[in-house]
Amino acid sequence: MTSLAGVPVKVWKPVLSEDLAATALSVARVVSSRLGSREQVAQAVALAHSQSGFAQYLSWTPYAIAQGDAGLSILWSYLDSCFPCEGWDIKGKEFLELAVRGAESNSYLPLSLFSGLTGLAFAAWQLSREGTRYRGLLAKLDEAIVPQTIALASGIRQRNGVNVGDFDAISGLSGVGAYLLCRRGRPLAMNALEAVMKALVNLLEEDGVPRWHTPSSLLYDDESRQTYPDGNLNCGLAHGVPGIIAFLALCLREGLSTAGLPQALERTADWICQNRADDPWGMNWPNAISLEQAETTAGRMLWVGSAASAPYGPGRSAWCYGSPGIARALWLAGDALDCSRYRNLAISAMEAVFRRPVEVRGIPSPTFCHGISGLLEITLRFANDTGVALFAEESCRLTEQLLGLYSPDFLLGFRNIEVADREVDQPGLLDGAPGVALALLAAAGEVEPSWDRLFLLS
């Protein structure tokens, strides 16, 4: 199979039955059609502010991936890959232009993959059909991204203790590196990519405790600072060290490396393997580990108490936190290092996810970041990479679970479900209907979802 640019692409194996795939595809098309209306998106943005318990964090920023037109452009790019003769690339261009105009109206844009320059560049790359389009825009964005990336990488190399936003997938070097990996054929991007690899390898060194720890003063909120008065080690794929593991593993799989990278990857993967918070259903991980625990506990940490009763114990079974995201990072490390131990452990961790009753998984929302769509996309990756029947079976169950949350009466077809069961008409990719449509398309179709590099899954 070849792409429209004539470049070989990986065969993506469908896992759904014909009828289930047809239903998933039909629903994804309805959701995409509604998101294609700028009026309906604007209506959803306004509704979300009145519906959400976290309205202070909702801001539609055109150039952003998480909540912006750039994120919607990624949906159009995947639809264009799946159905290249239907004009989805034109819809993508329309929303990309909105994103670019939004960027041009701001004097400063953050570097962040999900809310800044790098995300806008990733959206343009996805729409570019392997770099055959938007060359001028991509070159201009790279010229802005590269010096900021090198400066951030240089600053991190001088530290022992960092804000997760400096290195994580959402805002930091791991996410920025995921985009640069797409652009590795260009010398300018390669220079920045090498700086990112060196900085993250350096950050994985240990000086009493891992250098990537976050001191209490750099934690996000008062609750975290009270819970972790000495600081912590974040274990989520979205904000923690699994993001570094996944990124460095992807580099190594692409034949890229730097001094000490394989050793740092192995050492940190071992750390993750040892510091678990198992529950009655099997392997699991905490959201974070306090520095006190990291300093005084040798070997594997076994959480005392249940997942449900430990507020900072085992995380939800999601992409952002919990064993699915961590399992994917370990699988990638095993693939990069040819280590069957990591691969087997990753499979065992996913098996434990599916032993957990649905109500215990902590992901009632259909959305991607901390919902069912993120778990579905990870499960689809495992189904394609391993050929294990369990993953195909669970992909079907998760798809059915998603479809059960669809309502044609909702503005966008799906709503984000927040704590206390608050339902929100969210049009952003990270926590809204676009992420659900992307996962359903990946489950129903035969085109590899290259967009999930955004989430460090491939």
Coordinates of C-alpha atoms in Angstrom, one line a residue:
M1 CA 0.0 0.0 0.0
T2 CA 1.3 3.5 -0.8
S3 CA 0.3 7.0 0.3
L4 CA -0.9 9.7 -2.1
A5 CA 2.7 10.9 -2.1
G6 CA 3.9 7.5 -3.2
V7 CA 5.5 6.7 0.2
P8 CA 5.0 3.2 1.6
V9 CA 2.7 3.2 4.6
K10 CA 2.0 0.5 7.2
V11 CA -1.0 -1.7 6.6
W12 CA -3.6 -1.0 9.2
K13 CA -5.6 -4.1 10.1
P14 CA -9.3 -3.6 10.8
V15 CA -10.5 -5.3 14.0
L16 CA -14.2 -4.6 14.0
S17 CA -17.0 -6.7 12.5
E18 CA -18.4 -5.4 9.2
D19 CA -21.6 -4.2 10.9
L20 CA -19.9 -2.5 13.9
A21 CA -17.4 -0.8 11.6
A22 CA -20.2 0.5 9.4
T23 CA -22.0 2.0 12.5
A24 CA -18.7 3.5 13.9
L25 CA -18.0 5.0 10.5
S26 CA -21.5 6.4 10.2
V27 CA -21.3 8.0 13.6
A28 CA -17.8 9.4 13.0
R29 CA -19.1 11.0 9.7
V30 CA -22.1 12.7 11.5
V31 CA -19.8 14.1 14.2
S32 CA -17.3 15.3 11.6
S33 CA -20.1 16.9 9.6
R34 CA -21.2 18.9 12.7
L35 CA -17.7 19.9 13.6
G36 CA -17.2 21.1 10.0
S37 CA -19.8 23.9 10.7
R38 CA -18.0 26.9 12.2
E39 CA -21.3 28.1 13.5
Q40 CA -21.9 24.8 15.4
V41 CA -18.3 24.9 16.8
A42 CA -18.9 28.5 18.0
Q43 CA -22.1 27.4 19.6
A44 CA -20.4 24.5 21.3
V45 CA -17.6 26.8 22.6
A46 CA -20.2 29.1 24.2
L47 CA -22.2 26.2 25.6
A48 CA -19.1 24.5 27.1
H49 CA -18.4 27.6 29.2
S50 CA -21.9 27.4 30.8
Q51 CA -21.8 23.6 31.2
S52 CA -18.3 22.9 32.5
G53 CA -17.2 22.9 36.1
F54 CA -13.8 24.0 34.8
A55 CA -14.8 27.0 32.7
Q56 CA -11.7 28.9 33.7
Y57 CA -9.6 26.4 31.7
L58 CA -11.7 26.6 28.6
S59 CA -10.4 28.9 26.0
W60 CA -10.9 28.4 22.2
T61 CA -7.5 29.3 20.8
P62 CA -7.5 29.0 16.9
Y63 CA -3.9 27.9 16.7
A64 CA -4.1 25.3 19.4
I65 CA -4.5 21.5 19.1
A66 CA -6.2 20.9 22.4
Q67 CA -9.0 23.5 22.0
G68 CA -8.7 25.2 18.6
D69 CA -9.0 25.0 14.9
A70 CA -5.6 23.4 14.5
G71 CA -7.0 20.4 16.4
L72 CA -9.9 20.1 14.0
S73 CA -7.5 20.3 11.1
I74 CA -6.1 16.9 12.3
L75 CA -9.5 15.4 12.0
W76 CA -9.9 16.6 8.4
S77 CA -6.4 15.4 7.6
Y78 CA -7.3 11.8 8.7
L79 CA -10.6 11.9 6.8
D80 CA -8.6 13.0 3.8
S81 CA -6.3 10.0 4.2
C82 CA -9.3 7.7 4.6
F83 CA -11.4 9.2 1.8
P84 CA -9.0 11.1 -0.5
C85 CA -11.6 12.0 -3.1
E86 CA -14.2 13.7 -0.8
G87 CA -12.6 17.1 -0.4
W88 CA -11.7 16.8 3.3
D89 CA -8.3 18.4 2.4
I90 CA -10.3 21.6 1.4
K91 CA -12.1 21.6 4.8
G92 CA -8.7 21.1 6.4
K93 CA -7.2 24.1 4.6
E94 CA -10.2 26.2 5.7
F95 CA -9.6 25.4 9.4
L96 CA -5.8 25.6 9.1
E97 CA -6.1 29.1 7.7
L98 CA -8.2 30.0 10.7
A99 CA -5.5 28.6 12.9
V100 CA -2.7 30.5 11.1
R101 CA -4.6 33.8 11.3
G102 CA -5.1 33.2 15.0
A103 CA -1.4 32.7 15.4
E104 CA -0.5 35.8 13.4
S105 CA -2.7 37.9 15.6
N106 CA -0.6 37.0 18.7
S107 CA 2.7 38.6 19.5
Y108 CA 3.9 35.5 21.4
L109 CA 3.0 31.9 21.0
P110 CA 4.1 29.1 23.4
L111 CA 6.2 26.3 22.1
S112 CA 3.7 23.6 23.3
L113 CA 2.5 20.8 21.1
F114 CA -1.1 21.0 22.4
S115 CA -1.4 24.7 22.8
G116 CA 1.3 26.4 20.8
L117 CA 3.5 26.7 17.7
T118 CA 4.5 23.0 17.5
G119 CA 0.9 21.9 17.5
L120 CA 0.1 24.3 14.6
A121 CA 3.1 22.9 12.7
F122 CA 1.9 19.3 13.5
A123 CA -1.5 20.1 12.1
A124 CA 0.0 21.5 8.9
W125 CA 2.3 18.5 8.6
Q126 CA -0.7 16.1 8.9
L127 CA -2.5 18.0 6.1
S128 CA 0.6 18.3 3.9
R129 CA 0.4 14.7 2.6
E130 CA 3.9 13.8 3.6
G131 CA 5.3 17.3 3.1
T132 CA 4.1 17.8 -0.5
R133 CA 1.9 20.7 0.6
Y134 CA 2.3 23.8 2.9
R135 CA 6.0 23.7 2.5
G136 CA 6.4 27.5 3.0
L137 CA 4.2 27.5 6.1
L138 CA 6.1 24.5 7.6
A139 CA 9.5 26.1 6.9
K140 CA 8.4 29.3 8.5
L141 CA 7.0 27.5 11.6
D142 CA 10.2 25.4 11.9
E143 CA 12.3 28.7 11.8
A144 CA 10.3 29.8 14.9
I145 CA 10.2 26.4 16.6
V146 CA 13.8 25.4 16.4
P147 CA 15.6 28.2 18.3
Q148 CA 13.0 28.1 21.1
T149 CA 13.4 24.3 21.3
I150 CA 17.2 24.5 21.5
A151 CA 17.0 27.2 24.2
L152 CA 14.6 25.1 26.3
A153 CA 16.7 22.0 25.8
S154 CA 19.8 23.9 26.8
G155 CA 18.1 25.2 30.0
I156 CA 16.9 21.8 31.1
R157 CA 20.4 20.3 30.9
Q158 CA 21.5 22.6 33.7
R159 CA 18.8 21.6 36.1
N160 CA 18.2 19.0 38.8
G161 CA 14.4 19.2 39.3
V162 CA 12.0 20.5 36.7
N163 CA 8.5 21.6 36.0
V164 CA 6.8 18.8 34.1
G165 CA 5.7 21.4 31.4
D166 CA 9.4 21.6 30.4
F167 CA 9.7 17.9 29.4
D168 CA 6.2 16.4 29.1
A169 CA 4.1 15.4 26.0
I170 CA 1.5 18.2 26.4
S171 CA 3.7 21.3 26.6
G172 CA 7.4 20.2 26.9
L173 CA 10.2 18.6 25.0
S174 CA 8.7 15.2 24.6
G175 CA 5.8 16.6 22.6
V176 CA 7.9 19.0 20.7
G177 CA 10.2 16.2 19.8
A178 CA 7.3 14.1 18.5
Y179 CA 6.7 16.8 15.8
L180 CA 10.4 17.2 15.1
L181 CA 10.6 13.5 14.5
C182 CA 8.2 14.0 11.6
R183 CA 10.5 16.6 10.2
R184 CA 13.8 14.7 10.7
G185 CA 14.7 14.8 7.0
R186 CA 15.2 18.6 7.2
P187 CA 18.6 19.7 8.7
L188 CA 17.1 22.6 10.7
A189 CA 14.6 20.3 12.4
M190 CA 17.3 17.6 12.9
N191 CA 19.5 20.1 14.8
A192 CA 16.7 20.7 17.3
L193 CA 15.8 17.0 17.5
E194 CA 19.4 16.2 18.5
A195 CA 19.2 18.9 21.2
V196 CA 16.0 17.4 22.5
M197 CA 17.4 13.9 22.7
K198 CA 20.5 15.0 24.5
A199 CA 18.6 17.1 27.0
L200 CA 16.1 14.3 27.8
V201 CA 18.9 11.7 28.1
N202 CA 20.6 14.1 30.5
L203 CA 17.4 14.6 32.5
L204 CA 17.1 10.8 33.0
E205 CA 20.3 10.7 35.0
E206 CA 20.1 10.2 38.7
D207 CA 21.6 12.4 41.4
G208 CA 20.2 10.9 44.6
V209 CA 16.8 11.0 43.0
P210 CA 16.0 11.2 39.2
R211 CA 16.8 14.6 37.8
W212 CA 13.4 14.8 36.2
H213 CA 11.7 15.0 39.6
T214 CA 9.4 18.1 40.2
P215 CA 10.2 20.0 43.4
S216 CA 7.1 21.1 45.5
S217 CA 7.6 24.7 44.4
L218 CA 7.1 23.8 40.8
L219 CA 4.0 21.7 41.2
Y220 CA 0.8 23.1 39.6
D221 CA -1.5 23.7 42.5
D222 CA -1.8 24.0 46.3
E223 CA -3.4 20.6 46.7
S224 CA -0.4 18.9 44.9
R225 CA 2.1 20.9 47.0
Q226 CA 0.3 19.8 50.2
T227 CA 0.2 16.2 49.1
Y228 CA 3.8 16.2 48.0
P229 CA 5.6 18.7 50.3
D230 CA 9.0 17.4 49.1
G231 CA 8.0 17.2 45.4
N232 CA 7.1 14.2 43.2
L233 CA 7.9 12.0 40.2
N234 CA 5.0 12.1 37.7
C235 CA 4.1 8.7 36.2
G236 CA 1.5 9.7 33.6
L237 CA 2.1 9.6 29.8
A238 CA 0.7 13.0 29.4
H239 CA 2.8 14.8 32.0
G240 CA 5.4 12.4 33.3
V241 CA 8.4 10.3 32.5
P242 CA 6.5 7.7 30.3
G243 CA 6.3 10.5 27.7
I244 CA 10.1 10.7 27.7
I245 CA 10.3 6.9 27.4
A246 CA 7.9 6.9 24.5
F247 CA 9.6 9.7 22.7
L248 CA 13.2 8.3 23.0
A249 CA 11.9 4.9 22.0
L250 CA 10.4 6.3 18.9
C251 CA 13.7 8.0 18.1
L252 CA 15.6 4.8 18.5
R253 CA 13.1 2.9 16.3
E254 CA 13.7 5.5 13.6
G255 CA 17.4 4.8 13.8
L256 CA 18.2 8.0 15.7
S257 CA 20.2 8.1 18.9
T258 CA 22.7 10.1 21.0
A259 CA 25.3 9.2 23.5
G260 CA 23.8 7.2 26.4
L261 CA 20.3 7.1 25.0
P262 CA 19.8 3.3 25.0
Q263 CA 21.1 3.0 28.5
A264 CA 19.0 5.9 29.8
L265 CA 15.9 4.4 28.1
E266 CA 16.5 1.0 29.7
R267 CA 17.3 2.5 33.2
T268 CA 14.1 4.5 33.2
A269 CA 11.9 1.8 31.8
D270 CA 13.2 -0.4 34.6
W271 CA 12.3 2.3 37.1
I272 CA 8.7 2.4 35.8
C273 CA 8.6 -1.4 36.0
Q274 CA 9.7 -1.4 39.6
N275 CA 7.5 1.4 40.9
R276 CA 4.0 0.1 40.5
A277 CA 0.8 0.4 42.5
D278 CA -0.9 -2.8 41.7
D279 CA -4.6 -3.3 42.5
P280 CA -6.9 -6.3 42.8
W281 CA -7.0 -6.8 39.0
G282 CA -3.3 -6.7 38.4
M283 CA -0.6 -4.3 37.3
N284 CA -1.2 -0.6 37.7
W285 CA 0.7 2.6 38.4
P286 CA 0.2 5.6 40.6
N287 CA -0.3 9.1 39.1
A288 CA 2.8 10.2 40.9
I289 CA 5.3 9.1 43.5
S290 CA 6.4 11.3 46.3
L291 CA 10.1 12.0 46.6
E292 CA 10.0 10.6 50.1
Q293 CA 8.9 7.3 48.7
A294 CA 11.4 7.4 45.9
E295 CA 14.2 8.0 48.4
T296 CA 13.2 5.4 51.0
T297 CA 11.6 2.6 49.0
A298 CA 13.9 0.0 47.3
G299 CA 12.6 -2.0 44.4
R300 CA 8.9 -2.2 43.5
M301 CA 6.4 -0.2 45.4
L302 CA 3.2 -2.0 46.1
W303 CA 0.4 0.5 46.9
V304 CA -1.3 -0.1 50.3
G305 CA -5.1 0.1 49.8
S306 CA -7.4 0.0 46.8
A307 CA -7.2 2.0 43.7
A308 CA -10.6 3.6 44.6
S309 CA -9.5 4.7 48.0
A310 CA -6.1 6.1 47.2
P311 CA -6.5 9.7 45.8
Y312 CA -2.9 9.7 44.5
G313 CA -2.6 6.0 44.1
P314 CA -3.4 4.0 41.0
G315 CA -4.5 6.2 38.2
R316 CA -7.5 5.9 35.9
S317 CA -7.2 3.5 33.0
A318 CA -6.6 6.3 30.5
W319 CA -4.1 7.7 28.0
C320 CA -3.1 10.6 30.2
Y321 CA -2.6 8.7 33.5
G322 CA -2.8 5.0 34.4
S323 CA -1.6 1.8 32.9
P324 CA -2.7 2.1 29.3
G325 CA -0.5 5.0 28.5
I326 CA 2.4 3.6 30.5
A327 CA 1.9 0.2 28.8
R328 CA 2.2 1.8 25.4
A329 CA 5.4 3.6 26.5
L330 CA 6.9 0.3 27.7
W331 CA 5.9 -1.5 24.5
L332 CA 7.7 1.1 22.4
A333 CA 10.7 0.8 24.7
G334 CA 10.6 -3.0 24.3
D335 CA 10.4 -2.6 20.5
A336 CA 13.2 -0.1 20.3
L337 CA 15.5 -2.1 22.6
D338 CA 14.3 -5.5 21.4
C339 CA 13.4 -6.4 25.0
S340 CA 10.7 -9.0 25.4
R341 CA 10.5 -8.3 29.1
Y342 CA 9.1 -4.8 28.5
R343 CA 6.8 -6.0 25.7
N344 CA 5.4 -8.8 27.9
L345 CA 5.0 -6.5 30.8
A346 CA 3.1 -4.0 28.6
I347 CA 0.7 -6.8 27.5
S348 CA 0.2 -7.9 31.1
A349 CA -0.6 -4.4 32.1
M350 CA -3.2 -4.1 29.3
E351 CA -4.7 -7.4 30.3
A352 CA -5.2 -6.1 33.8
V353 CA -7.0 -3.0 32.4
F354 CA -9.6 -5.3 30.8
R355 CA -10.0 -7.3 33.9
R356 CA -11.1 -4.2 35.7
P357 CA -14.9 -3.7 35.7
V358 CA -15.8 -0.7 33.5
E359 CA -17.1 1.2 36.4
V360 CA -13.7 0.9 38.1
R361 CA -11.6 2.2 35.2
G362 CA -12.4 5.8 36.0
I363 CA -13.0 6.8 32.4
P364 CA -16.8 7.5 32.0
S365 CA -16.2 10.1 29.3
P366 CA -16.1 9.1 25.6
T367 CA -13.3 11.6 25.0
F368 CA -9.6 11.0 24.4
C369 CA -7.4 12.4 27.1
H370 CA -9.0 10.8 30.1
G371 CA -11.7 8.8 28.4
I372 CA -12.7 5.8 26.4
S373 CA -11.3 7.0 23.0
G374 CA -7.8 7.2 24.4
L375 CA -8.0 3.6 25.7
L376 CA -9.5 2.5 22.4
E377 CA -6.7 4.0 20.4
I378 CA -4.0 2.4 22.6
T379 CA -5.9 -0.9 22.3
L380 CA -6.0 -0.6 18.5
R381 CA -2.2 -0.1 18.5
F382 CA -1.7 -3.2 20.6
A383 CA -4.1 -5.2 18.4
N384 CA -2.1 -4.2 15.3
D385 CA 1.3 -4.7 16.8
T386 CA 0.7 -8.0 18.6
G387 CA -2.0 -9.8 16.7
V388 CA -3.3 -11.0 20.1
A389 CA -7.0 -11.7 19.9
L390 CA -7.8 -10.1 23.2
F391 CA -7.0 -6.6 21.8
A392 CA -9.3 -7.0 18.8
E393 CA -12.1 -8.3 21.1
E394 CA -11.6 -5.4 23.5
S395 CA -11.4 -2.9 20.7
C396 CA -14.9 -4.1 19.7
R397 CA -16.2 -3.7 23.2
L398 CA -14.8 -0.2 23.6
T399 CA -16.2 0.8 20.3
E400 CA -19.6 -0.4 21.4
Q401 CA -19.2 1.4 24.7
L402 CA -18.4 4.6 22.8
L403 CA -21.4 4.2 20.4
G404 CA -23.6 3.8 23.5
L405 CA -22.7 7.3 24.6
Y406 CA -23.6 8.8 21.2
S407 CA -26.8 10.8 20.9
P408 CA -27.9 12.6 17.7
D409 CA -29.7 15.1 20.0
F410 CA -26.3 16.3 21.4
L411 CA -24.9 19.3 19.5
L412 CA -21.8 17.4 18.4
G413 CA -23.0 13.9 18.9
F414 CA -20.8 13.3 22.0
R415 CA -20.2 15.2 25.2
N416 CA -17.3 15.3 27.5
I417 CA -18.3 13.9 30.9
E418 CA -16.6 15.7 33.8
V419 CA -16.6 14.9 37.5
A420 CA -20.1 14.8 39.1
D421 CA -21.3 13.6 35.7
R422 CA -21.4 17.1 34.2
E423 CA -21.9 16.8 30.4
V424 CA -20.1 19.3 28.2
D425 CA -20.5 20.1 24.5
Q426 CA -16.7 20.3 24.0
P427 CA -15.4 20.8 20.4
G428 CA -11.7 20.5 21.3
L429 CA -9.7 17.5 20.2
L430 CA -8.2 16.6 23.5
D431 CA -11.4 16.5 25.6
G432 CA -14.1 16.7 23.0
A433 CA -15.9 15.2 20.1
P434 CA -13.1 15.4 17.5
G435 CA -11.0 12.9 19.5
V436 CA -13.9 10.5 19.6
A437 CA -14.4 10.7 15.8
L438 CA -10.7 10.1 15.2
A439 CA -10.7 6.9 17.4
L440 CA -13.9 5.6 15.7
L441 CA -12.4 6.2 12.3
A442 CA -9.2 4.4 13.3
A443 CA -11.2 1.4 14.6
A444 CA -13.4 1.2 11.5
G445 CA -10.9 1.8 8.7
E446 CA -7.8 0.5 7.0
V447 CA -5.6 3.6 7.1
E448 CA -3.0 3.8 9.8
P449 CA -3.8 6.7 12.2
S450 CA -0.5 8.6 12.0
W451 CA -2.1 11.4 13.9
D452 CA -1.6 9.4 17.2
R453 CA 2.0 10.4 17.2
L454 CA 0.5 13.5 18.7
F455 CA -0.1 11.3 21.8
L456 CA 3.3 9.5 21.5
L457 CA 1.6 6.3 20.6
S458 CA 3.4 5.7 17.3

